[in-house]
Structures are given as C-alpha cells and as structure tokens.
Coordinates of C-alpha atoms and ligand atoms in Angstrom, one line a residue:
X815 CA -7.5 -24.8 8.0
X816 CA -6.8 -27.9 5.9
X817 CA -3.6 -29.6 6.9
X818 CA -2.5 -30.7 3.5
X819 CA 0.9 -30.3 1.9
X820 CA 0.0 -27.3 -0.2
X821 CA -1.3 -25.5 2.9
X822 CA 1.9 -26.2 4.9
X823 CA 4.0 -25.1 1.9
X824 CA 2.0 -21.8 1.8
X825 CA 2.5 -21.4 5.5
X826 CA 6.3 -21.9 5.1
X827 CA 6.4 -19.4 2.3
X828 CA 4.7 -16.8 4.4
X829 CA 7.0 -17.6 7.3
X830 CA 10.1 -17.1 5.2
X831 CA 8.9 -14.0 3.3
X832 CA 7.9 -12.3 6.5
X833 CA 11.1 -13.2 8.2
X834 CA 13.1 -11.7 5.4
X835 CA 10.8 -8.6 5.3
X836 CA 11.3 -7.9 9.0
X837 CA 15.0 -9.0 9.4
X838 CA 16.5 -8.1 6.0
X839 CA 18.9 -10.5 4.2
X840 CA 19.9 -13.6 6.2
X841 CA 21.3 -17.0 5.3
X842 CA 19.3 -20.2 4.9
X843 CA 20.9 -21.6 8.0
X844 CA 19.7 -18.5 10.0
X845 CA 16.3 -18.9 8.5
X846 CA 16.1 -22.5 9.7
X847 CA 17.4 -21.6 13.1
X848 CA 14.9 -18.7 13.7
X849 CA 11.8 -20.4 12.2
X850 CA 12.5 -23.9 13.5
X851 CA 11.9 -25.3 9.9
X852 CA 14.2 -28.0 8.8
X853 CA 17.2 -26.9 6.6
X854 CA 15.7 -29.0 3.8
X855 CA 12.3 -27.2 4.1
X856 CA 14.1 -23.8 4.0
X857 CA 16.1 -24.8 0.9
X858 CA 13.0 -26.1 -0.8
X859 CA 10.9 -23.0 -0.1
X860 CA 13.8 -20.7 -1.0
X861 CA 14.3 -22.4 -4.3
X862 CA 10.7 -22.1 -5.1
X863 CA 10.7 -18.3 -4.2
X864 CA 13.8 -17.8 -6.3
X865 CA 12.2 -19.4 -9.3
X866 CA 9.4 -16.9 -9.0
X867 CA 12.0 -14.1 -8.6
X868 CA 10.5 -13.2 -5.3
X869 CA 13.8 -13.7 -3.4
X870 CA 17.4 -13.4 -4.5
X871 CA 20.8 -14.2 -3.2
X872 CA 22.8 -11.1 -2.2
X873 CA 26.5 -10.5 -2.2
X874 CA 28.4 -12.3 0.5
X875 CA 30.1 -9.9 2.9
X876 CA 33.6 -11.3 3.1
X877 CA 35.0 -11.5 6.7
X878 CA 38.5 -11.2 8.0
X879 CA 38.6 -14.8 9.2
X880 CA 38.5 -16.1 5.7
X881 CA 36.5 -19.2 4.7
X882 CA 33.2 -19.3 2.9
X883 CA 30.5 -17.0 4.3
X884 CA 26.9 -18.2 4.0
X885 CA 25.0 -16.5 1.2
X886 CA 22.4 -14.0 2.4
X887 CA 18.9 -14.4 0.9
X888 CA 16.7 -11.3 0.5
X889 CA 13.4 -10.4 -0.9
X890 CA 13.7 -9.3 -4.5
X891 CA 12.0 -6.0 -4.0
X892 CA 13.2 -4.4 -7.2
X893 CA 12.0 -7.1 -9.6
X894 CA 8.2 -6.5 -9.1
X895 CA 5.9 -3.5 -9.2
X896 CA 2.9 -2.4 -7.3
X897 CA 0.6 0.6 -8.1
X898 CA -1.1 2.7 -5.4
X899 CA -4.0 5.1 -5.9
X900 CA -5.5 7.3 -3.1
X901 CA -8.8 8.7 -4.1
X902 CA -9.6 12.2 -3.1
X903 CA -12.5 14.6 -3.9
X904 CA -10.7 16.5 -6.5
X905 CA -7.7 14.4 -7.5
X906 CA -6.1 10.9 -7.3
X907 CA -2.6 10.5 -5.8
X908 CA -0.8 7.9 -7.8
X909 CA 2.4 6.0 -7.2
X910 CA 4.4 3.2 -8.9
X911 CA 6.5 1.4 -6.3
X912 CA 8.7 -1.7 -5.9
X913 CA 7.7 -4.4 -3.4
X914 CA 9.1 -2.4 -0.5
X915 CA 6.7 0.5 -1.5
X916 CA 9.6 2.7 -2.4
X917 CA 8.3 5.1 -5.0
X918 CA 9.6 4.8 -8.6
X919 CA 7.2 7.3 -10.2
X920 CA 4.5 9.5 -8.8
X921 CA 1.7 11.5 -10.4
X922 CA -1.4 13.5 -9.4
X923 CA -4.4 13.1 -11.7
X924 CA -7.3 15.5 -11.3
X925 CA -10.8 14.1 -11.4
X926 CA -13.7 16.0 -12.9
X927 CA -16.3 14.1 -11.0
X928 CA -16.3 11.4 -8.3
X929 CA -18.3 8.8 -10.2
X930 CA -16.7 5.3 -10.0
X931 CA -16.5 5.3 -13.8
X932 CA -14.7 8.6 -13.8
X933 CA -12.2 7.4 -11.1
X934 CA -11.6 4.1 -12.9
X935 CA -10.9 5.8 -16.3
X936 CA -8.5 8.2 -14.6
X937 CA -6.6 5.4 -12.9
X938 CA -6.5 3.4 -16.2
X939 CA -5.1 6.4 -18.0
X940 CA -2.4 7.1 -15.4
X941 CA -0.9 3.6 -15.4
X942 CA 1.0 3.9 -18.7
X943 CA 2.2 7.3 -17.7
X944 CA 3.7 6.0 -14.5
X945 CA 5.3 3.0 -16.2
X946 CA 7.0 5.1 -18.9
X947 CA 8.1 7.6 -16.2
X948 CA 10.0 4.8 -14.5
X949 CA 10.9 3.0 -17.7
X950 CA 9.2 -0.3 -16.6
X951 CA 7.0 -2.9 -18.1
X952 CA 3.3 -3.6 -17.5
X953 CA 4.2 -7.3 -17.1
X954 CA 6.1 -6.5 -13.9
X955 CA 3.0 -5.3 -12.1
X956 CA 2.0 -7.6 -9.2
X957 CA -1.1 -5.7 -8.3
X958 CA -2.9 -2.5 -7.7
X959 CA -4.0 -1.1 -4.4
X960 CA -6.7 1.6 -4.1
X961 CA -7.5 3.5 -0.9
X962 CA -10.9 5.0 -0.5
X963 CA -12.1 7.2 2.4
X964 CA -15.1 5.3 3.8
X965 CA -16.2 1.9 5.0
X966 CA -14.5 -0.7 2.8
X967 CA -14.7 -4.5 2.9
X968 CA -11.2 -5.6 1.7
X969 CA -12.2 -9.3 1.6
X970 CA -15.0 -8.7 -1.0
X971 CA -13.5 -5.6 -2.6
X972 CA -16.7 -3.7 -2.0
X973 CA -17.0 -0.1 -0.9
X974 CA -19.8 -0.4 1.6
X975 CA -20.1 3.4 1.7
X976 CA -18.1 6.5 1.0
X977 CA -20.0 9.6 2.0
X978 CA -17.3 11.8 0.5
X979 CA -18.0 10.3 -2.9
X980 CA -21.7 9.3 -2.4
X981 CA -20.9 5.6 -3.1
X982 CA -22.8 2.7 -1.6
X983 CA -22.3 -1.0 -1.9
X984 CA -20.0 -0.6 -4.9
X985 CA -17.8 -3.5 -6.1
X986 CA -15.0 -1.2 -6.9
X987 CA -12.1 -3.7 -6.9
X988 CA -13.9 -5.9 -9.4
X989 CA -14.9 -3.0 -11.6
X990 CA -11.3 -1.7 -11.8
X991 CA -9.8 -5.2 -12.3
X992 CA -12.1 -5.8 -15.2
X993 CA -11.0 -2.5 -16.8
X994 CA -7.2 -2.9 -16.3
X995 CA -6.7 -6.7 -16.1
X996 CA -4.5 -6.6 -13.0
X997 CA -5.4 -7.9 -9.5
X998 CA -6.9 -5.1 -7.3
X999 CA -7.1 -4.7 -3.6
X1000 CA -9.0 -1.9 -1.8
X1001 CA -9.3 -0.6 1.8
X1002 CA -10.1 2.5 3.7
X1003 CA -7.3 5.1 3.3
X1004 CA -6.3 5.1 6.9
X1005 CA -6.2 1.3 7.0
X1006 CA -4.0 1.4 3.9
X1007 CA -1.6 3.8 5.7
X1008 CA -1.6 1.3 8.6
X1009 CA -0.8 -1.6 6.3
X1010 CA 2.3 0.3 5.0
X1011 CA 3.3 0.9 8.5
X1012 CA 2.7 -2.7 9.5
X1013 CA 4.9 -4.0 6.6
X1014 CA 7.7 -1.5 6.4
X1015 CA 7.2 1.0 9.3
X1016 CA 6.6 0.9 13.1
X1017 CA 4.9 -2.5 12.6
X1018 CA 8.3 -4.2 12.2
X1019 CA 9.0 -3.6 15.9
X1020 CA 5.5 -3.2 17.3
X1021 CA 2.8 -5.9 16.6
X1022 CA 0.2 -3.7 18.4
X1023 CA 0.0 -0.1 17.3
X1024 CA -2.5 2.6 16.3
X1025 CA -2.2 4.6 13.1
X1026 CA -3.8 8.0 13.5
X1027 CA -4.3 10.1 10.3
X1028 CA -5.4 13.7 10.2
X1029 CA -6.2 15.4 7.0
X1030 CA -9.5 16.0 5.2
X1031 CA -10.9 13.6 7.8
X1032 CA -9.6 11.8 10.9
X1033 CA -9.2 8.1 11.4
X1034 CA -7.3 5.8 13.7
X1035 CA -6.6 2.3 12.5
X1036 CA -5.8 -0.4 14.9
X1037 CA -3.2 -3.1 14.3
X1038 CA -3.6 -5.9 16.8
X1039 CA -1.1 -8.8 16.8
X1040 CA 0.1 -7.7 13.3
X1041 CA -3.3 -7.6 11.7
X1042 CA -5.5 -4.6 10.8
X1043 CA -8.6 -4.8 13.0
X1044 CA -11.4 -4.1 10.6
X1045 CA -14.3 -4.9 13.0
X1046 CA -17.4 -6.9 12.2
X1047 CA -18.7 -4.4 9.7
X1048 CA -15.5 -2.9 8.4
X1049 CA -16.1 0.2 10.4
X1050 CA -13.5 -0.1 13.2
X1051 CA -11.1 2.7 13.9
X1052 CA -13.5 5.5 12.9
X1053 CA -12.5 7.8 15.7
X1054 CA -13.3 10.8 13.4
X1055 CA -17.0 9.9 13.8
X1056 CA -17.1 9.7 17.6
X1057 CA -19.4 12.5 18.8
X1058 CA -17.3 15.3 20.2
X1059 CA -19.8 18.1 20.3
X1060 CA -23.4 17.0 20.8
X1061 CA -25.6 18.7 18.2
X1062 CA -22.5 20.3 16.8
X1063 CA -21.4 20.9 13.2
X1064 CA -22.8 18.7 10.4
X1065 CA -20.3 16.0 9.4
X1066 CA -19.9 14.5 5.9
X1067 CA -21.5 11.3 7.4
X1068 CA -24.7 13.1 7.9
X1069 CA -24.5 13.2 11.7
X1070 CA -23.7 16.1 13.9
X1071 CA -20.8 16.9 16.1
X1072 CA -18.3 14.3 14.9
X1073 CA -14.7 14.8 15.9
X1074 CA -13.6 15.3 12.3
X1075 CA -16.2 18.0 11.9
X1076 CA -14.6 19.8 14.8
X1077 CA -10.9 19.1 14.3
X1078 CA -9.9 18.0 10.7
X1079 CA -8.4 20.4 8.2
X1080 CA -11.7 21.7 6.7
X1081 CA -12.7 22.8 10.3
X1082 CA -9.3 24.6 10.8
X1083 CA -9.9 26.7 7.7
X1084 CA -13.6 27.4 8.6
X1085 CA -12.5 28.4 12.1
X1086 CA -9.9 30.7 10.6
X1087 CA -12.6 32.4 8.6
X1088 CA -14.9 32.6 11.6
X1089 CA -12.3 34.2 13.7
X1090 CA -10.7 36.6 11.2
X1091 CA -13.7 37.2 8.9
X1092 CA -11.7 36.4 5.8
X1093 CA -11.3 33.1 4.0
X1094 CA -7.9 31.5 3.6
X1095 CA -6.4 28.7 1.5
X1096 CA -4.8 25.7 3.1
X1097 CA -1.4 27.0 1.9
X1098 CA -1.9 30.4 3.5
X1099 CA -3.0 28.7 6.7
X1100 CA 0.1 26.5 6.7
X1101 CA 2.2 29.6 6.1
X1102 CA 0.6 31.3 9.1
X1103 CA 1.4 28.2 11.2
X1104 CA 5.0 28.3 9.9
X1105 CA 5.3 32.0 10.9
X1106 CA 3.9 31.1 14.4
X1107 CA 0.9 33.4 14.2
X1108 CA -1.1 33.3 17.3
X1109 CA -4.5 32.8 15.7
X1110 CA -3.3 29.8 13.6
X1111 CA -1.5 28.3 16.6
X1112 CA -4.6 28.7 18.8
X1113 CA -6.8 26.9 16.2
X1114 CA -4.3 24.0 16.1
X1115 CA -4.1 23.9 19.8
X1116 CA -7.9 23.6 20.1
X1117 CA -8.0 20.9 17.4
X1118 CA -5.1 19.0 18.9
X1119 CA -6.6 19.0 22.4
X1120 CA -9.9 17.8 21.1
X1121 CA -8.2 14.9 19.1
X1122 CA -6.0 14.0 22.1
X1123 CA -9.0 13.8 24.4
X1124 CA -10.6 11.1 22.2
X1125 CA -7.3 9.4 21.4
X1126 CA -6.9 8.9 25.2
X1127 CA -10.2 6.8 25.1
X1128 CA -8.7 4.7 22.2
X1129 CA -5.6 4.2 24.3
X1130 CA -7.6 3.1 27.3
X1131 CA -9.6 0.6 25.1
X1132 CA -6.8 -0.8 23.0
X1133 CA -3.5 -0.1 24.9
X1134 CA -1.3 0.2 21.7
X1135 CA 2.5 0.1 22.1
X1136 CA 2.9 3.2 19.9
X1137 CA 0.8 5.6 17.9
X1138 CA 2.1 6.6 14.5
X1139 CA 0.6 9.7 13.0
X1140 CA 0.1 10.5 9.3
X1141 CA -2.0 12.7 7.1
X1142 CA -1.5 16.1 5.6
X1143 CA -1.9 17.8 9.0
X1144 CA 1.4 16.3 10.2
X1145 CA 2.9 19.2 8.2
X1146 CA 1.8 21.5 11.0
X1147 CA 4.3 19.7 13.3
X1148 CA 4.3 20.2 17.0
X1149 CA 1.8 23.1 16.8
X1150 CA -0.7 20.3 16.3
X1151 CA 1.1 17.2 17.7
X1152 CA 2.1 18.7 21.0
X1153 CA -1.5 19.5 22.2
X1154 CA -2.6 16.0 21.0
X1155 CA 0.2 14.4 22.9
X1156 CA -0.4 16.5 26.1
X1157 CA -4.1 15.9 26.2
X1158 CA -3.8 12.2 25.3
X1159 CA -1.3 11.8 28.2
X1160 CA -3.6 13.8 30.5
X1161 CA -6.7 11.7 29.9
X1162 CA -5.1 8.3 29.3
X1163 CA -5.6 6.1 32.3
X1164 CA -2.6 3.8 32.6
X1165 CA -0.3 3.8 29.5
X1166 CA 0.8 6.8 27.6
X1167 CA 2.1 5.5 24.3
X1168 CA 4.6 7.5 22.3
X1169 CA 3.2 9.5 19.4
X1170 CA 5.4 9.3 16.4
X1171 CA 4.9 11.3 13.2
X1172 CA 5.8 9.5 10.0
X1173 CA 4.6 11.3 6.9
X1174 CA 5.8 12.4 3.5
X1175 CA 3.5 13.6 0.7
X1176 CA 3.5 10.3 -1.1
X1177 CA 2.5 8.3 2.1
X1178 CA -1.2 8.0 1.2
X1179 CA -0.5 6.5 -2.3
X1180 CA 2.3 4.3 -0.9
X1181 CA -0.2 3.0 1.7
X1182 CA -2.5 2.1 -1.2
X1183 CA 0.4 0.3 -3.0
X1184 CA 1.0 -1.6 0.3
X1185 CA -2.5 -3.1 -0.1
X1186 CA -1.1 -4.9 -3.2
X1187 CA 2.3 -5.8 -1.8
X1188 CA 0.7 -7.2 1.4
X1189 CA -0.7 -10.0 -0.7
X1190 CA 2.8 -11.3 -1.3
X1191 CA 3.4 -11.6 2.4
X1192 CA 0.0 -13.1 3.2
X1193 CA -1.2 -16.0 1.1
X1194 CA -4.7 -16.0 2.7
X1195 CA -5.8 -12.8 0.9
X1196 CA -7.1 -13.3 -2.6
X1197 CA -7.4 -10.6 -5.2
X1198 CA -10.4 -9.4 -7.3
X1199 CA -9.7 -10.1 -10.9
Ligands
ZN1956 ZN1 -19.3 11.8 11.1

C-alpha cells in the first residue's frame, strides 16, 4: 500500500466510520482515545465526513453534574439510501434502506424469465416504485447491491456461474450500472447475508463467525477477522455442494448427492410427496410443521441431522466463534435447528459454537443492500459504474 497522505486519510476515515458503526455515537475525544489518532486528526476527518453528510453531531445528553458535555458524533444513517435486490428463480426481493440497512420500503417483483436482461429491466422498473413508497429522492442513493445465488466475483462484478439461472461469466454489475447509472455491487446471496451480519449483526461482537443459510439452497459463508472469505475462485463456503450421499439425487450444479439436494427446502417438499404420495405447497408444509405433525417433523429432523453433520466439519476446519443462521427454513424453528445443533455438537471435535437464528423475511434483500453500504465503511472496494 502506498504510504501517501491520501492513503492515510482514507485509512483514518475507515477507522473512524467503523468505530462509530460498532460503538454507536461517541465524542471526538473518545474517538481519539480509542483509535490512538491525534485529536487534530480526529477533528479533521470528522469535519470532512460531516461535510459529506456521512456523520452528524447528535444531541448532548445533559448530566446532573452540570458543565458542558462533549458532543457525540454518529453516522448519518438516515441521510443516504441503499437499494438491495435478491434474485430468485421466480421473483426479485427488493428493499430500499438507510445506511444501517433498516428497510424504508420493500417490494417483490415477479420475473417472467431469468435472463440477465429481464432481471435488469425488472430492477430498473422497481427503483422508482421504492423511492416513491418511501417519499425519497434518487439523488440520495449511494449504491445498489444485488445478491445472486452462485459463484460471484465481487471485485470484478462478474457472475462466474449461477446454475439456478444458467448464467456464466456475466458482467452483471457493469450491465446493471450502465442501465441505472448508480454504482452496483454484487455477491453470492449467502455472502451478502454475511456482510449484513458483519456490519450490523453478530459481526459487531464476533470477528470470526459463520453465516449458515438454508432455503432453496444451502450455503455457509465464513467471516474471518472481519472479512468475508471468498476463497481463491470465489467458491468458498459452498457447504451445500459437499457430497453427502454418493451417487444421490441430482443437484442444480449438475453433480449428484450434494447436501442441498438432500436437505434444502425443495428436498423437504419432495420427501413429503414421497412419503405421503401427495404433493404439498411450501405453505402447507410449514403449517404441518407448525401443527407438529410427525411426518413433517421427521423430515426436518433428517434434514437437520444431515446439515449438522457437515456443519461439524466446517467447525473443525474454521473454528468460528458463533454460527448465525438465516434463510427461509429458519421459519421452521427448533424442529430444524435443534437437530442441526445436536448433530453439529455430536460430531464437532473441540469447540461447539452457539447456533443463533437471525432472520426476518426482508433479510435476503437487506443483505444485498449491505453490499452497497459496506463500501462506505471500506474504502478499498470500488464500484462498477
Ligand atoms: Zn451441488
């Protein structure tokens, strides 16, 4: 890294922004004390960030002892917007958020086909809808994040492959940025969920954690020392494609016996059909779980045990402090999570990290929005567009 003045200024900015993100509002004196920066440097960086409306001074809490209290400085979360889009087979989950990824407007747009052009036009058409829903302006948008199931290179903005959509080596970030004229960041959907957790979830207290997601597929992103571990080919964390049943069911990746082909939601519904002889919708299956029906619980127990068995291997390899769990299947609660936890603990060799569900229906799209807000906290990332 070049040691020039602009680099050190950028480093100081990142230091201060991330301190405020993790600690909440604090005074300039506290910032200097915690970071070791000089009071002059803190004042300089803070002034610069205030000019860009990235930080604001909050109300001073008056104490009983009298005298002037130092003014707390905070990130100006409300003043800027991010957009998040999570691409699915039949729809796009869309959210407009502030910089803390708190949702201001949400929408679900159906997609007729999964061509990149179709997805891009749907996204472009949804943006004005979200803005008007929240009564905000296009000029307030700092960036767009898009999460795509597959192998994604976030640095180049290229979707290396997405078997679910049949995409290969697609410069999706650049294509969307050209269409909407806003900086675009992309990543795998589970990594995007992990980025949101890293910035505003378990990551605030745990620099090393795993983010497990179970829904249409299964993935487990790894955050190591506060950074997403993408691996050398952007294919790390693909626990859904470890072979669980040799020569088993066909997976969407084209191989056989992958964990997700034997434990993700499509498998649960297929298994229900196999065991009962009649097809069921996801909602009906969820209702059966809710009512504690034996067949549904038995399917979840099998899936959970299978996932936990492989999760234990991940724990042995990476020793995360905690595992946060997201994805639609979190809705099944302990009927799924308890067998995961039990089996993971049974097969883990040394540490048995806590398994913590953290999921609301907007979490996928908020994760995508976090890909854009992350940029503000990390100057090294550059957008497409
Ligand atoms: Zn697979």
